[in-house]
XYZ file of C-alpha atoms in Angstrom:
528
model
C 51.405 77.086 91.668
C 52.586 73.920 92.115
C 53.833 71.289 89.507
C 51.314 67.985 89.137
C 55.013 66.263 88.250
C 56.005 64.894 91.061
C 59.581 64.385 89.134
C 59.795 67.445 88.688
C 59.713 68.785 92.370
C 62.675 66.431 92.825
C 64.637 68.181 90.434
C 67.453 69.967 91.579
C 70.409 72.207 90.294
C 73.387 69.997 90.173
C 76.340 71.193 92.607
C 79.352 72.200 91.274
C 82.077 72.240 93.880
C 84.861 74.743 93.231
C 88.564 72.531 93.251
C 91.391 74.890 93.750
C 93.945 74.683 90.800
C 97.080 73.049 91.399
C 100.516 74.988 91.123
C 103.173 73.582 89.075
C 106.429 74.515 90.797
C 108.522 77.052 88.931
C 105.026 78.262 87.233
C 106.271 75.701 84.398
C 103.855 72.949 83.376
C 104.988 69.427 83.873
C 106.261 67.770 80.638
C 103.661 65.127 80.340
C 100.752 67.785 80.572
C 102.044 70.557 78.545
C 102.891 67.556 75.638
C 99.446 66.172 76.026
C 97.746 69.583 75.254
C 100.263 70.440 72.061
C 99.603 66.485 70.414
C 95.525 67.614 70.990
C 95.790 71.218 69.608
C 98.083 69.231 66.654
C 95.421 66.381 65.822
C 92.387 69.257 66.182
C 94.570 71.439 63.449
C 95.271 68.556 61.286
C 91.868 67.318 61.637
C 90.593 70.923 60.458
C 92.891 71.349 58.115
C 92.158 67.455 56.363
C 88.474 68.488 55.871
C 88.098 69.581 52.070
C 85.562 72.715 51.830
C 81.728 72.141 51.108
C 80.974 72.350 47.470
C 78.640 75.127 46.404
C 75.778 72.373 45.326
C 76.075 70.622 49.032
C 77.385 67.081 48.433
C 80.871 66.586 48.903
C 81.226 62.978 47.085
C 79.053 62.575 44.200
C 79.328 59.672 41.791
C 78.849 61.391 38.640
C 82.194 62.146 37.067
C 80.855 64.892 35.380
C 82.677 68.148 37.201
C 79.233 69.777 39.329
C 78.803 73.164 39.684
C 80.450 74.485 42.409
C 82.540 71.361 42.974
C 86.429 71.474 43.465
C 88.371 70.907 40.038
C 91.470 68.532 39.836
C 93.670 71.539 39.984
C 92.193 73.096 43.314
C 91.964 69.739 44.890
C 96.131 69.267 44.361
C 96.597 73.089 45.054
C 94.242 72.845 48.609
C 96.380 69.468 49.384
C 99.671 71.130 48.834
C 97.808 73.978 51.292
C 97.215 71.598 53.925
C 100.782 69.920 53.701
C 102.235 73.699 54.563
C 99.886 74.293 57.302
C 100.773 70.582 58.786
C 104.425 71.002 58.445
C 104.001 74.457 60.046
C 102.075 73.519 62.678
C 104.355 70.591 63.607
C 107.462 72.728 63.784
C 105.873 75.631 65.930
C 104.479 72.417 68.310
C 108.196 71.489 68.577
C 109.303 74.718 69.086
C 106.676 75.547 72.130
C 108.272 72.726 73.690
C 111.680 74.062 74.475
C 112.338 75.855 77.852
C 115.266 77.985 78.895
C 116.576 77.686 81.827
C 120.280 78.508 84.032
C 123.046 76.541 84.900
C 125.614 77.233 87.392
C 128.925 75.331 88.349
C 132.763 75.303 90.009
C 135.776 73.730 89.684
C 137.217 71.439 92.673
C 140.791 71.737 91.640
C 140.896 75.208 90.120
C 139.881 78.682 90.951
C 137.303 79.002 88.501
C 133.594 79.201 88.193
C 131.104 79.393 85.209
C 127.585 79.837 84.637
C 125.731 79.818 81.550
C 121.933 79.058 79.308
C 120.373 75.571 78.524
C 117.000 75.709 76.064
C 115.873 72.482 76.463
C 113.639 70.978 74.042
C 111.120 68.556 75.988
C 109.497 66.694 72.874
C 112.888 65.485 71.723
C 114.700 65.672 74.963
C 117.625 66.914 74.204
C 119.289 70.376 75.388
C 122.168 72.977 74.134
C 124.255 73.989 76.696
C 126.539 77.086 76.471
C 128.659 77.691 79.792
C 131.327 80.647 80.364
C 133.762 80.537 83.145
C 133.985 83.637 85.312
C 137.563 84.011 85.594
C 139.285 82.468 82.218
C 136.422 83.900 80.120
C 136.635 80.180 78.096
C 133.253 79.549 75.987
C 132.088 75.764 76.082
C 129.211 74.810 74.031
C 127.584 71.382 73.941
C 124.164 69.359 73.203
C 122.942 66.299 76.283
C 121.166 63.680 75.836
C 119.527 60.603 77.874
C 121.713 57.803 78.452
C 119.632 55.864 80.956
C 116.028 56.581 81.967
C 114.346 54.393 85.348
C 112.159 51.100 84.467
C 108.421 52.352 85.089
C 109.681 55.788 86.131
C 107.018 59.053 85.168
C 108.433 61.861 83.832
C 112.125 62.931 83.622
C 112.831 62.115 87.038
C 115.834 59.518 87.487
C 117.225 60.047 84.210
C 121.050 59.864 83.630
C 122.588 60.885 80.571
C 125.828 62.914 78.862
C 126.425 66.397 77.399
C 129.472 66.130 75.034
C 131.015 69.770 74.993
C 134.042 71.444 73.422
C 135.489 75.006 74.332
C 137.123 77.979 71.993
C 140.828 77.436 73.827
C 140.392 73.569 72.099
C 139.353 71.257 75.095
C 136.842 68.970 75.218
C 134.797 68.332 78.531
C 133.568 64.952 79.609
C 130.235 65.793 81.304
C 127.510 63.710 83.144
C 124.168 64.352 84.492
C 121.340 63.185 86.707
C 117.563 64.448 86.352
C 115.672 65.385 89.651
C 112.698 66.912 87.366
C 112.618 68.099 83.768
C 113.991 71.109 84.321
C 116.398 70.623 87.255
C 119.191 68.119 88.498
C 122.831 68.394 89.432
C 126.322 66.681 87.504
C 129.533 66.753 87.445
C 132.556 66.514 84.557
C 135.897 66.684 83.646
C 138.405 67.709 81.037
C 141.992 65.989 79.703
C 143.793 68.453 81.788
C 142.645 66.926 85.332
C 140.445 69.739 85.821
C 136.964 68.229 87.469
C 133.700 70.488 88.211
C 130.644 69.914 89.992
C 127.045 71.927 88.575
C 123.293 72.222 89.353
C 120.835 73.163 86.330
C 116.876 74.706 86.565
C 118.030 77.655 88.244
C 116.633 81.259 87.017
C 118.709 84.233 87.099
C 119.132 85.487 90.827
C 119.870 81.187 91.658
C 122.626 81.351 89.659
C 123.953 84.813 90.794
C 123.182 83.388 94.093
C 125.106 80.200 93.090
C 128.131 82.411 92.028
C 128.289 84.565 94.774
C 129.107 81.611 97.114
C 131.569 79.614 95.508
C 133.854 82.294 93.982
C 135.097 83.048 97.757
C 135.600 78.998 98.322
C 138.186 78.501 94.987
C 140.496 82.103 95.291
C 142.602 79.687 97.093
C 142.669 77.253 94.366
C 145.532 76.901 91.718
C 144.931 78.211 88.501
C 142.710 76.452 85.701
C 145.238 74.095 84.189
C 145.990 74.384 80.569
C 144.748 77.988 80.290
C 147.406 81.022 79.931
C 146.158 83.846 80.244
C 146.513 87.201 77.724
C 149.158 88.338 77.299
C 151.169 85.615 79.414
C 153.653 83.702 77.668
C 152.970 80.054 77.889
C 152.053 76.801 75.970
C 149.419 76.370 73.654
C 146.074 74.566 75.367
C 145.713 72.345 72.458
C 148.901 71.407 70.121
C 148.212 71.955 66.604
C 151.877 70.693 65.352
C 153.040 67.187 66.848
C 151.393 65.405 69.840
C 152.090 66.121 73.510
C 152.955 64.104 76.194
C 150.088 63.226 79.094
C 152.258 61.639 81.421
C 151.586 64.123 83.873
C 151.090 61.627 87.218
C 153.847 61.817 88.564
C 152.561 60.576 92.122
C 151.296 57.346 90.480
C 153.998 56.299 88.224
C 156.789 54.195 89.607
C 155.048 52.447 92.334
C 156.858 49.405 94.000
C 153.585 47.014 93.151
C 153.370 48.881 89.647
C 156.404 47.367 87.354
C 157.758 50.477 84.718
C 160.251 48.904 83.375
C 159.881 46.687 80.064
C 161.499 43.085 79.282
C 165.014 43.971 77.251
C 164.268 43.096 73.637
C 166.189 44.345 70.935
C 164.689 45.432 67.353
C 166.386 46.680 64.513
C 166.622 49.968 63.868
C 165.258 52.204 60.746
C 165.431 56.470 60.314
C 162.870 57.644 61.501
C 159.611 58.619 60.314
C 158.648 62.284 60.727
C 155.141 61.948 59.871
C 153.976 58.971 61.593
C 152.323 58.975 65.211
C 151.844 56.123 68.232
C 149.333 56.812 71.245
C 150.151 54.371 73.858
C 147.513 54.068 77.078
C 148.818 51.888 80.226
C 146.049 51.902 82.496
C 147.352 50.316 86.026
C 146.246 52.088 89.125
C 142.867 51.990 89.207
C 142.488 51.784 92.945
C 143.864 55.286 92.982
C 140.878 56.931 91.485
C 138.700 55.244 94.365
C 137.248 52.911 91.667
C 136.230 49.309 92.974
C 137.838 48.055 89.824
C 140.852 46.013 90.383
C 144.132 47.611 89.308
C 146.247 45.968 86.101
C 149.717 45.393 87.493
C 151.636 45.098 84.528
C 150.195 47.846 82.376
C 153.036 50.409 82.407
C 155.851 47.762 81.927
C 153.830 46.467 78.626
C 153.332 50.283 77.123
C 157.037 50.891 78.150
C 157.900 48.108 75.871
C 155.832 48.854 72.377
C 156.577 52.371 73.000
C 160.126 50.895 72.729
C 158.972 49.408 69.899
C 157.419 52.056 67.653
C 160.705 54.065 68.153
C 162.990 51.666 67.333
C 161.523 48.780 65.166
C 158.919 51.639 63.376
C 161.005 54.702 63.277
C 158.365 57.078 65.229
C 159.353 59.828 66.559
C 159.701 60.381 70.559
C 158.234 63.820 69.961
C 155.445 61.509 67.862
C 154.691 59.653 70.453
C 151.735 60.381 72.815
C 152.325 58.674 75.757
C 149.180 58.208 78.727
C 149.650 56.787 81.872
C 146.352 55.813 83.924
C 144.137 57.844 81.084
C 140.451 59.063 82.208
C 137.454 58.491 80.552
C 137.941 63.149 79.435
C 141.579 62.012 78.016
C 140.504 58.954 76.353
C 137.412 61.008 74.657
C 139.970 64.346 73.969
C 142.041 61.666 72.276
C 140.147 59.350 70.309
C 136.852 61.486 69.844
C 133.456 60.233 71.020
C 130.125 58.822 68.477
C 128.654 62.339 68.788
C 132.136 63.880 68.154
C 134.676 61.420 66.521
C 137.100 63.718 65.513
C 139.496 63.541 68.644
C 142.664 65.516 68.914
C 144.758 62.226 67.043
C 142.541 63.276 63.343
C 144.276 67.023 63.805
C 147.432 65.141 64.784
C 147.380 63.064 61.028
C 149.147 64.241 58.127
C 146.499 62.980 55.494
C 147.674 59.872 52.967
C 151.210 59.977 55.196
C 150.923 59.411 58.523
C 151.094 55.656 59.889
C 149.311 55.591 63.563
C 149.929 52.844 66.054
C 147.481 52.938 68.737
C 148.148 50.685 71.768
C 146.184 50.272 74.980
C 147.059 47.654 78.048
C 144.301 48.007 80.502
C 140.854 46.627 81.560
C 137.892 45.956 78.883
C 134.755 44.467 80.014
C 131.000 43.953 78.712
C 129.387 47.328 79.979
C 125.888 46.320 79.240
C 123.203 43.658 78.647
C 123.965 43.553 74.409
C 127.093 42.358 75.372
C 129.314 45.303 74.049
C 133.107 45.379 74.553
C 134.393 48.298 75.916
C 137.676 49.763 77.658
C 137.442 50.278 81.122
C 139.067 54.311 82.087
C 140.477 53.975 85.302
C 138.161 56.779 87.042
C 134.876 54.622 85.772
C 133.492 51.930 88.079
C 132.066 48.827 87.171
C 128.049 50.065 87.124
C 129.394 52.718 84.959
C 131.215 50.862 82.074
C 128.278 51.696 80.393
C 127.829 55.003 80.253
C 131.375 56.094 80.587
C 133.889 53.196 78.848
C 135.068 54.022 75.298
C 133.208 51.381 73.106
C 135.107 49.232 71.138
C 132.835 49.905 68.075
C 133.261 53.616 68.855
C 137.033 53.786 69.026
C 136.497 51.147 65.517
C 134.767 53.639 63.876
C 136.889 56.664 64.488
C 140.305 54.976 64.208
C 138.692 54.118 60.470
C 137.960 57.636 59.906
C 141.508 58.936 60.008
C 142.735 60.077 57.121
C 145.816 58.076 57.675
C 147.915 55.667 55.416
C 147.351 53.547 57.751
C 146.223 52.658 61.630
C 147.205 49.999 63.358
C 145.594 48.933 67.136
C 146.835 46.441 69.785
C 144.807 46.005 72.621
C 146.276 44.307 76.040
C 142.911 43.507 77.573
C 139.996 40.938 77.348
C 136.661 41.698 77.202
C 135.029 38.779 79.817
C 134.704 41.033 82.522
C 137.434 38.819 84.477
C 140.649 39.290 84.779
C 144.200 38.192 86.705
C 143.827 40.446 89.642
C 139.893 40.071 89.861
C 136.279 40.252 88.512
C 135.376 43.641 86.737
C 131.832 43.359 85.974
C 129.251 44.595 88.104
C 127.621 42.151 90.598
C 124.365 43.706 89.406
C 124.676 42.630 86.010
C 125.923 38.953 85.993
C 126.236 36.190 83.364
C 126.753 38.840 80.755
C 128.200 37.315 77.398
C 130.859 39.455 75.317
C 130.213 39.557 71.453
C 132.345 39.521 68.774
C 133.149 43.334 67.406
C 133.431 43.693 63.445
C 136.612 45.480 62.361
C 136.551 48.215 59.863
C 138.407 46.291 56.383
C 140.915 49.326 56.885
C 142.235 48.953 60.269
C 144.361 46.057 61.762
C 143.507 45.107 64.630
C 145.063 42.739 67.454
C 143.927 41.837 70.881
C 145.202 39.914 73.229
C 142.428 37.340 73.153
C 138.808 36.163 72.279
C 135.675 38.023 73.875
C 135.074 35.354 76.419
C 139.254 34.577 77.180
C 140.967 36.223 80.149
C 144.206 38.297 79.208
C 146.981 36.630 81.225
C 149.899 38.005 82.922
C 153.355 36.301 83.510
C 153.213 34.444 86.704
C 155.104 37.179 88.670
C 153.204 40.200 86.967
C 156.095 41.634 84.695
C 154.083 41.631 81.935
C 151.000 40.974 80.013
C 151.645 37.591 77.772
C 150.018 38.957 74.609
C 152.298 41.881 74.607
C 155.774 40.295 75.985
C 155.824 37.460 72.931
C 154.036 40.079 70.666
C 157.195 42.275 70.792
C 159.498 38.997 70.694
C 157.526 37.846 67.892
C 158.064 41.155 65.980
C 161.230 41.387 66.801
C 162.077 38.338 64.608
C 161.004 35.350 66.612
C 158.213 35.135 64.466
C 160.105 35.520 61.428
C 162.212 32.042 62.079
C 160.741 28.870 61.421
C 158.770 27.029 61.719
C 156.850 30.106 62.266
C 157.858 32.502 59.215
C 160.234 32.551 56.214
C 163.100 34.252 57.230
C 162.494 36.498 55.183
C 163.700 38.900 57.075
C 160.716 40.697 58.143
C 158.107 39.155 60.235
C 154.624 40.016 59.231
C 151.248 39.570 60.708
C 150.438 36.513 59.302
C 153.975 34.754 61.076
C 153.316 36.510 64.297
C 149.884 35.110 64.629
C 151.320 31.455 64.163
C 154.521 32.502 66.564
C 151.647 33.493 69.700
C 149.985 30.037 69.054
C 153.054 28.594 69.846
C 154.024 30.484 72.521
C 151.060 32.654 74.077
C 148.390 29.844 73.654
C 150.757 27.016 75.078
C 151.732 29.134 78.144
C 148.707 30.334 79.132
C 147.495 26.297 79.522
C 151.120 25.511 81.261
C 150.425 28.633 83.580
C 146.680 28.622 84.062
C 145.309 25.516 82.444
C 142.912 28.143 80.524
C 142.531 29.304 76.593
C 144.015 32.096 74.835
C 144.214 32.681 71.626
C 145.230 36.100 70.417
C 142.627 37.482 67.676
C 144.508 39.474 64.784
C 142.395 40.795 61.621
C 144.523 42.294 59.543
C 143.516 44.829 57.071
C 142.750 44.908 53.271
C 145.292 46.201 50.792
């Protein structure tokens, strides 16, 4: 029979149509959806577990004060709060922990027959990772935690992302890793250590990738010398890392001594004391840039100036030669092995320290340059280029802070660079970034600190490259220049205070006679 509702007749069953289900790749699911489904189940838990029970008579807020019937006491109300704090907590923490994925990664050596593979659990919510790696033919355990140095303007998910993993191994070394994101879950990097040893790896892979991964690059590095600073059991040889006195990185050999590349330092004689046993000097002279295949300009008179105050510690300060850690052309790995990183600052120079004894005298001649848009200062390693100050310079508030962690008696740094991002042999900043304006850094009260000029000053050379200015009257100032007058007292000794009146008189007024520019050499000295 049929319906008098005309409405009615035009009623139909709605169509569903059926939409196939889309496959995440890897059968993981994508970071955004798998964090948007944890928040809700979080907020639904919470939201249960903030609802107080139903009293027994019905009303849950009553406005006599008289305790009802079957209504919650004072007691069970604090007891069913402190009940719902636990549950929140606990729910929280097994949220964060459903977030982490595990994952393989895979990697060889370009210099050295070696290859290693190891496990990342990577925790999405906080994104961060640990890394544990094990190379295949040393049998040397590195362990590590990344995390995101740069993520893409407008960019979804994890896709673009650059960022660091700051490792250390059980033979000592430290690694200098970086790595780019092609998903969440999967990108590629590369790294190096202080012993020149440089590695390429992929990460995301599951187990048969990486055996996969293995299988084909073992064959390519049997050729390959051996992993440098690793001896083998059982074979006599040198420790990896020194535990006693300081070693000696001059290890280029095929860089030092070129014809455009001055070595040798302007003859100034200092008096002589005995020599101090305990007390240590790291000297960097970072010249040859263009040898790394950076488009950084090379400093020409960088091994001539850390010739001469490595004269100087020896003879004027009575350090050691064995003391004295001497780096020619350093990489961002050695700088980081040396000095320590943020994550990390105990470097290899706080085991070096005898505590309350040692005296250090750190010394660095080299580029510096703003490496982002706050205006940071930062030393330039010569294997970084200039869009990669950044991420890879040693920040002057970095090395600050870890030179004023030492447990030394005292720590002294002298810095042969400026910090404009120009310099005598050319422009160091990155055309991307332009009009960037150094800031001042704060010195710890328990360092003293020199530099060859203000944030915004360039460093200047002498006029036929020879030397740096700052350092060539900064030795004849401590030699005693300083200490005559009308500079000093004669007291015999010149200090700070007469040396930083001596390089007005003679650094300042050159660098106008030479260049018609400004320098002005910036000494804080610290605190008693």
């Amino acid at each position: 029979m049929r319906s008098a509702n005309p409405s009615a007749r035009r009623k139909q069953p709605p169509i569903v149509h059926a939409v196939p289900r889309r496959r995440m790749s890897l059968g993981r699911p994508s970071n955004s959806a798998k964090t948007q489904r944890i928040s809700k189940f979080i907020s639904n838990a919470i939201r249960t577990v903030n609802t107080p029970p139903m009293p027994a008579n019905g009303f849950r807020n009553s406005a006599n004060p008289v305790i009802e019937r079957g209504r919650l006491s004072s007691r069970e109300t604090t007891m069913f709060a402190d009940v719902r704090r636990c549950i929140s907590i606990a729910l929280f923490a097994a949220a964060v922990s459903a977030c982490s994925v595990n994952y393989k990664v895979a990697g060889s050596f370009e210099n050295a027959n070696e290859v290693f593979r190891g496990d990342i659990n990577h925790n999405l919510l906080i994104g961060e990772a640990e890394v544990v790696a094990t190379g295949e033919n040393s049998g040397i355990v590195c362990k590590g935690r990344s995390y995101v140095t740069h993520k893409p303007v407008l960019a979804l998910g994890c896709a673009g992302q650059r960022g660091k993993v700051d490792m250390t191994c059980d033979d000592g070394r430290s690694l200098d890793v970086d790595f780019r994101a092609h998903s969440c879950s999967s990108g590629d990097g590369r790294g190096s250590d202080a012993y020149g040893n440089r590695f390429t790896f992929a990460f995301g892979l599951d187990e048969q990738e990486a055996e996969k991964y293995i299988a084909q690059r073992l064959p390519q590095v049997q050729q390959r010398p051996a992993l440098r600073g690793f001896a083998p059991t059982g074979v006599s040889a040198a420790p990896v890392a020194p535990t006693a006195s300081p070693t000696n990185f001059s290890r280029k050999a095929a860089a030092q001594g070129l014809p455009n590349f001055p070595t040798t330092a302007h003859p100034i004689a200092f008096s002589s004391i005995k020599p101090r046993p305990d007390d240590i000097a790291v000297i960097i002279g970072n010249a040859n840039y263009s040898a790394k295949g950076t488009n950084v300009p090379d400093v020409v008179p960088a091994y001539a100036d850390a010739e001469g105050f490595k004269n100087y510690v020896i003879s004027a300060l009575g350090v050691p030669t064995g003391n004295v850690v001497m780096v020619r052309d350093a990489t961002s790995a050695e700088m980081s092995y040396i000095f320590g990183t943020k994550r990390n600052p105990k470097g290899k120079l706080a085991e070096w320290v005898k505590p309350n004894q040692s005296q250090v005298y750190v010394y660095y001649a080299g580029h510096g340059a703003p490496g982002d848009k706050t205006g940071r200062s930062f030393l330039v390693p010569v294997d970084v280029d200039d869009s990669m100050i950044g991420i890879k310079g040693i920040a002057l508030e970095t090395l600050y802070a870890n030179l004023s962690k030492l447990s030394a008696k005292s720590v002294t740094l002298v810095v042969e660079a400026s910090f404009s991002g120009i310099s005598e042999s050319g422009n160091v900043l990155n055309k991307m970034l332009p009009n960037l304006r150094p800031i001042e850094t704060p010195v710890p009260k328990n360092l003293t600190v020199a530099i060859a000029g203000a944030p915004s000053q360039v460093a200047s050379w002498e006029q036929d490259s020879s030397h740096g200015l700052f350092t060539k009257y900064l030795l004849k100032g401590m030699s005693g220049d300083a200490d005559r007058s009308p500079h000093g007292n004669g007291n015999g000794t010149a200090s700070w205070t007469d040396v930083d009146a001596y390089l007005k008189a003679t650094l300042s007024k050159l660098t106008r006679q030479y260049y018609g520019r400004r320098q002005v050499a910036q000494i804080s000295i610290s605190a008693p």
